[in-house]
Coordinates of N, CA and C in Angstrom, one line a residue:
X17 N 49.1 -9.0 22.9 CA 47.8 -8.5 23.0 C 47.3 -8.6 24.4
X18 N 46.8 -7.5 25.1 CA 46.4 -7.6 26.4 C 45.2 -8.5 26.6
X19 N 45.1 -9.0 27.8 CA 44.0 -10.0 28.1 C 42.6 -9.5 27.9
X20 N 42.4 -8.2 28.2 CA 41.1 -7.6 27.9 C 40.7 -7.6 26.4
X21 N 41.7 -7.2 25.6 CA 41.4 -7.3 24.2 C 41.2 -8.7 23.7
X22 N 41.9 -9.7 24.2 CA 41.7 -11.0 23.7 C 40.3 -11.5 24.2
X23 N 39.9 -11.2 25.3 CA 38.6 -11.6 25.8 C 37.5 -11.0 25.0
X24 N 37.7 -9.7 24.6 CA 36.6 -9.0 23.8 C 36.6 -9.7 22.4
X25 N 37.8 -10.0 21.8 CA 37.9 -10.7 20.5 C 37.2 -12.0 20.6
X26 N 37.5 -12.8 21.7 CA 37.0 -14.1 21.8 C 35.5 -14.0 21.9
X27 N 34.9 -13.1 22.7 CA 33.5 -13.0 22.8 C 32.8 -12.7 21.5
X28 N 33.4 -11.8 20.7 CA 32.8 -11.5 19.4 C 32.8 -12.6 18.5
X29 N 33.9 -13.4 18.4 CA 34.0 -14.5 17.6 C 33.1 -15.7 18.0
X30 N 33.0 -15.8 19.4 CA 32.1 -16.9 19.9 C 30.7 -16.6 19.6
X31 N 30.3 -15.3 19.7 CA 28.9 -14.9 19.4 C 28.7 -15.2 17.9
X32 N 29.6 -14.9 17.1 CA 29.4 -15.2 15.7 C 29.3 -16.7 15.4
X33 N 30.2 -17.5 16.1 CA 30.1 -19.0 15.9 C 28.8 -19.5 16.3
X34 N 28.3 -19.0 17.4 CA 27.0 -19.6 18.0 C 25.8 -19.1 17.2
X35 N 25.9 -17.9 16.6 CA 24.7 -17.4 15.8 C 24.9 -17.6 14.3
X36 N 25.5 -16.6 13.7 CA 25.6 -16.7 12.2 C 26.4 -17.9 11.8
X37 N 27.5 -18.2 12.6 CA 28.3 -19.3 12.2 C 27.6 -20.6 12.0
X38 N 26.7 -20.9 12.8 CA 25.9 -22.2 12.7 C 25.2 -22.2 11.4
X39 N 24.6 -21.0 11.0 CA 23.9 -20.9 9.7 C 24.8 -21.0 8.5
X40 N 26.0 -20.5 8.7 CA 27.0 -20.6 7.6 C 27.3 -22.1 7.4
X41 N 27.6 -22.8 8.5 CA 27.9 -24.3 8.4 C 26.8 -25.0 7.7
X42 N 25.5 -24.7 8.0 CA 24.4 -25.4 7.4 C 24.4 -25.1 5.9
X43 N 24.7 -23.8 5.6 CA 24.7 -23.4 4.1 C 25.8 -24.1 3.4
X44 N 26.9 -24.3 4.0 CA 28.0 -25.0 3.4 C 27.6 -26.5 3.1
X45 N 26.9 -27.0 4.0 CA 26.4 -28.4 3.9 C 25.5 -28.6 2.6
X46 N 24.7 -27.5 2.4 CA 23.8 -27.5 1.2 C 24.6 -27.2 -0.1
X47 N 25.7 -26.6 0.0 CA 26.4 -26.0 -1.1 C 27.1 -27.1 -1.9
X48 N 27.0 -27.0 -3.3 CA 27.7 -28.0 -4.2 C 29.1 -27.5 -4.5
X49 N 29.3 -26.1 -4.4 CA 30.6 -25.6 -4.8 C 31.4 -24.9 -3.7
X50 N 30.9 -25.1 -2.4 CA 31.7 -24.6 -1.3 C 31.5 -23.1 -1.0
X51 N 30.5 -22.5 -1.7 CA 30.2 -21.1 -1.5 C 28.9 -21.0 -0.8
X52 N 28.7 -20.0 0.1 CA 27.6 -19.8 0.9 C 26.7 -18.8 0.1
X53 N 25.4 -19.1 0.0 CA 24.5 -18.2 -0.7 C 23.3 -18.0 0.4
X54 N 23.0 -16.8 0.6 CA 22.0 -16.4 1.5 C 20.7 -15.9 0.8
X55 N 19.7 -15.9 1.5 CA 18.4 -15.4 1.0 C 18.2 -13.9 1.4
X56 N 18.1 -13.1 0.4 CA 17.8 -11.6 0.8 C 16.3 -11.4 0.6
X57 N 15.8 -10.7 1.5 CA 14.3 -10.3 1.4 C 14.2 -8.8 1.5
X58 N 13.9 -8.1 0.4 CA 13.9 -6.6 0.4 C 12.7 -6.1 1.1
X59 N 11.8 -6.9 1.5 CA 10.6 -6.4 2.2 C 10.5 -7.1 3.6
X60 N 11.6 -7.4 4.2 CA 11.7 -8.2 5.4 C 11.0 -7.4 6.7
X61 N 11.3 -6.1 6.7 CA 10.8 -5.3 7.9 C 9.8 -4.3 7.4
X62 N 8.9 -3.9 8.3 CA 7.9 -2.9 7.9 C 8.5 -1.6 7.6
X63 N 9.8 -1.4 8.0 CA 10.4 -0.1 7.7 C 11.1 -0.1 6.3
X64 N 11.0 -1.3 5.6 CA 11.5 -1.4 4.3 C 13.0 -1.8 4.2
X65 N 13.5 -2.2 5.4 CA 14.9 -2.6 5.4 C 15.0 -4.1 4.9
X66 N 16.2 -4.3 4.4 CA 16.4 -5.7 3.9 C 16.6 -6.6 5.0
X67 N 16.3 -7.9 4.8 CA 16.5 -9.0 5.7 C 17.3 -10.0 5.0
X68 N 18.0 -10.9 5.8 CA 18.8 -11.9 5.2 C 18.7 -13.2 6.1
X69 N 18.6 -14.3 5.4 CA 18.4 -15.5 6.2 C 19.1 -16.7 5.5
X70 N 19.3 -17.7 6.2 CA 19.8 -19.0 5.7 C 21.2 -18.9 5.0
X71 N 22.2 -18.3 5.5 CA 22.3 -17.7 6.9 C 22.1 -16.2 6.8
X72 N 22.1 -15.6 8.0 CA 22.0 -14.1 8.1 C 23.3 -13.5 8.0
X73 N 23.7 -13.2 6.7 CA 25.1 -12.6 6.5 C 25.1 -11.1 6.9
X74 N 23.9 -10.5 7.1 CA 23.9 -9.2 7.5 C 24.4 -9.1 9.0
X75 N 24.4 -10.2 9.7 CA 24.8 -10.2 11.1 C 26.3 -10.6 11.3
X76 N 27.1 -10.6 10.2 CA 28.5 -11.0 10.3 C 29.2 -9.8 11.0
X77 N 30.0 -10.1 12.0 CA 30.7 -9.0 12.7 C 31.8 -8.4 11.8
X78 N 32.2 -7.2 12.2 CA 33.2 -6.5 11.4 C 34.6 -7.0 11.6
X79 N 34.7 -8.0 12.5 CA 36.1 -8.5 12.8 C 36.8 -8.9 11.6
X80 N 38.0 -8.5 11.4 CA 38.8 -8.8 10.2 C 38.8 -10.3 9.9
X81 N 38.9 -11.1 11.0 CA 39.1 -12.5 10.8 C 37.8 -13.1 10.1
X82 N 36.7 -12.6 10.4 CA 35.5 -13.1 9.8 C 35.2 -12.5 8.4
X83 N 35.3 -11.2 8.3 CA 35.0 -10.6 7.0 C 36.0 -11.0 6.0
X84 N 37.2 -11.4 6.3 CA 38.2 -11.8 5.4 C 37.8 -13.1 4.7
X85 N 36.9 -13.9 5.3 CA 36.4 -15.1 4.7 C 35.4 -14.9 3.7
X86 N 34.8 -13.8 3.6 CA 33.8 -13.5 2.6 C 34.4 -12.8 1.4
X87 N 34.5 -13.5 0.3 CA 35.0 -13.0 -0.9 C 34.2 -13.3 -2.1
X88 N 34.1 -12.4 -3.1 CA 33.3 -12.6 -4.2 C 33.9 -13.7 -5.1
X89 N 33.1 -14.2 -6.0 CA 33.6 -15.2 -7.0 C 34.6 -14.5 -7.9
X90 N 35.4 -15.3 -8.6 CA 36.4 -14.7 -9.6 C 35.7 -14.0 -10.6
X91 N 36.1 -12.8 -10.9 CA 35.5 -11.9 -11.8 C 34.3 -11.1 -11.3
X92 N 34.0 -11.3 -10.0 CA 32.9 -10.6 -9.4 C 33.4 -9.6 -8.4
X93 N 32.6 -8.7 -7.9 CA 32.9 -7.8 -6.8 C 31.8 -7.5 -6.0
X94 N 32.1 -7.1 -4.8 CA 31.0 -6.6 -3.9 C 30.8 -5.2 -4.0
X95 N 29.5 -4.7 -4.0 CA 29.2 -3.3 -3.9 C 28.6 -3.1 -2.5
X96 N 29.2 -2.2 -1.7 CA 28.8 -2.0 -0.3 C 28.3 -0.6 -0.2
X97 N 27.1 -0.4 0.3 CA 26.5 1.0 0.6 C 25.8 0.9 1.9
X98 N 26.0 1.9 2.6 CA 25.3 2.1 3.9 C 24.8 3.5 4.0
X99 N 23.5 3.7 3.8 CA 23.0 5.0 3.9 C 22.5 5.3 5.2
X100 N 23.2 6.1 5.9 CA 22.8 6.5 7.3 C 21.5 7.3 7.2
X101 N 20.5 6.9 8.0 CA 19.2 7.6 8.2 C 18.5 7.7 6.8
X102 N 18.6 6.7 5.9 CA 18.0 6.8 4.6 C 16.5 7.2 4.6
X103 N 15.8 6.6 5.6 CA 14.4 6.9 5.6 C 14.1 8.4 5.8
X104 N 14.9 9.0 6.7 CA 14.7 10.4 7.0 C 15.2 11.3 5.8
X105 N 16.2 10.8 5.1 CA 16.7 11.5 4.0 C 15.6 11.6 2.9
X106 N 15.0 10.5 2.6 CA 13.9 10.5 1.7 C 12.7 11.4 2.2
X107 N 12.4 11.2 3.4 CA 11.3 12.1 4.0 C 11.6 13.6 3.9
X108 N 12.9 13.9 4.0 CA 13.3 15.3 4.0 C 13.0 15.9 2.6
X109 N 13.1 15.1 1.6 CA 12.9 15.6 0.2 C 11.5 15.4 -0.3
X110 N 10.7 14.5 0.3 CA 9.3 14.3 -0.2 C 8.4 15.6 0.1
X111 N 8.4 16.1 1.3 CA 7.6 17.3 1.5 C 8.5 18.6 1.4
X112 N 9.7 18.4 1.0 CA 10.6 19.5 0.8 C 10.7 20.3 2.1
X113 N 11.1 19.6 3.1 CA 11.3 20.3 4.4 C 12.7 20.9 4.5
X114 N 12.8 22.2 4.3 CA 14.1 22.8 4.2 C 14.9 22.6 5.5
X115 N 14.3 22.7 6.7 CA 15.0 22.6 7.9 C 15.7 21.2 8.0
X116 N 14.9 20.1 7.6 CA 15.5 18.8 7.7 C 16.6 18.6 6.7
X117 N 16.4 19.1 5.5 CA 17.4 19.0 4.4 C 18.7 19.7 4.9
X118 N 18.5 20.9 5.6 CA 19.7 21.6 6.0 C 20.5 20.8 7.1
X119 N 19.8 20.0 7.9 CA 20.5 19.1 8.9 C 21.4 18.2 8.2
X120 N 20.9 17.6 7.1 CA 21.8 16.6 6.3 C 22.9 17.4 5.6
X121 N 22.6 18.5 5.0 CA 23.7 19.3 4.3 C 24.8 19.7 5.3
X122 N 24.5 19.9 6.5 CA 25.4 20.4 7.5 C 26.1 19.2 8.2
X123 N 25.8 17.9 7.8 CA 26.3 16.8 8.4 C 25.9 16.4 9.7
X124 N 24.7 17.0 10.1 CA 24.1 16.7 11.5 C 23.4 15.4 11.6
X125 N 22.9 15.1 12.7 CA 22.2 13.9 13.0 C 20.7 14.3 13.0
X126 N 19.9 13.8 12.1 CA 18.5 14.2 11.9 C 17.6 13.6 13.0
X127 N 18.0 12.5 13.6 CA 17.1 11.9 14.6 C 16.7 12.9 15.8
X128 N 17.7 13.5 16.4 CA 17.3 14.4 17.5 C 16.5 15.6 17.0
X129 N 16.8 16.2 15.9 CA 16.0 17.3 15.4 C 14.6 16.9 15.1
X130 N 14.5 15.7 14.4 CA 13.1 15.2 14.0 C 12.4 14.7 15.2
X131 N 13.1 14.1 16.2 CA 12.4 13.7 17.4 C 11.8 14.8 18.2
X132 N 12.5 15.9 18.3 CA 12.1 17.0 19.0 C 10.8 17.7 18.4
X133 N 10.8 17.6 17.0 CA 9.8 18.3 16.3 C 9.4 17.5 15.0
X134 N 8.5 16.6 15.1 CA 8.2 15.8 14.0 C 7.5 16.5 12.8
X135 N 7.2 17.7 13.0 CA 6.6 18.5 11.9 C 7.5 19.5 11.4
X136 N 8.8 19.2 11.4 CA 9.9 20.1 11.0 C 9.6 20.5 9.6
X137 N 9.5 21.8 9.4 CA 9.3 22.4 8.1 C 7.9 22.2 7.5
X138 N 6.9 21.7 8.3 CA 5.6 21.4 7.7 C 4.5 22.2 8.4
X139 N 4.8 23.1 9.3 CA 3.8 23.8 10.1 C 3.5 25.1 9.3
X140 N 2.2 25.4 9.3 CA 1.9 26.7 8.7 C 1.7 27.7 9.8
X141 N 2.1 28.9 9.5 CA 2.0 29.9 10.6 C 0.7 30.7 10.5
X142 N -0.1 30.4 11.4 CA -1.5 31.0 11.4 C -1.7 31.8 12.6

């Protein structure tokens, strides 16, 4: 493995160890069965996004070495979903803005279209 790749990998893992890793170690100290349990807060942010604490498992890097340590209990499984631009997707259907809906149907990025014109599909022609 080239030195640059190793350095990048080291930095990612070091960042994890200093941040989320410290919280994981504290959670393991509290755990009776060796499993880490975090606190999920479905109203953590004003945007409605989930938050996680004690430890923040939402901050776990995608590095295989770290994610491989996170496994469900026997007989259980993880359900993973990541809705890209979910807030704008809901907004597109609430006022039935056809132009914004078409951006999603075409696989486009709604942020630039919506950023240029926040009244997409809601202007009356007078």
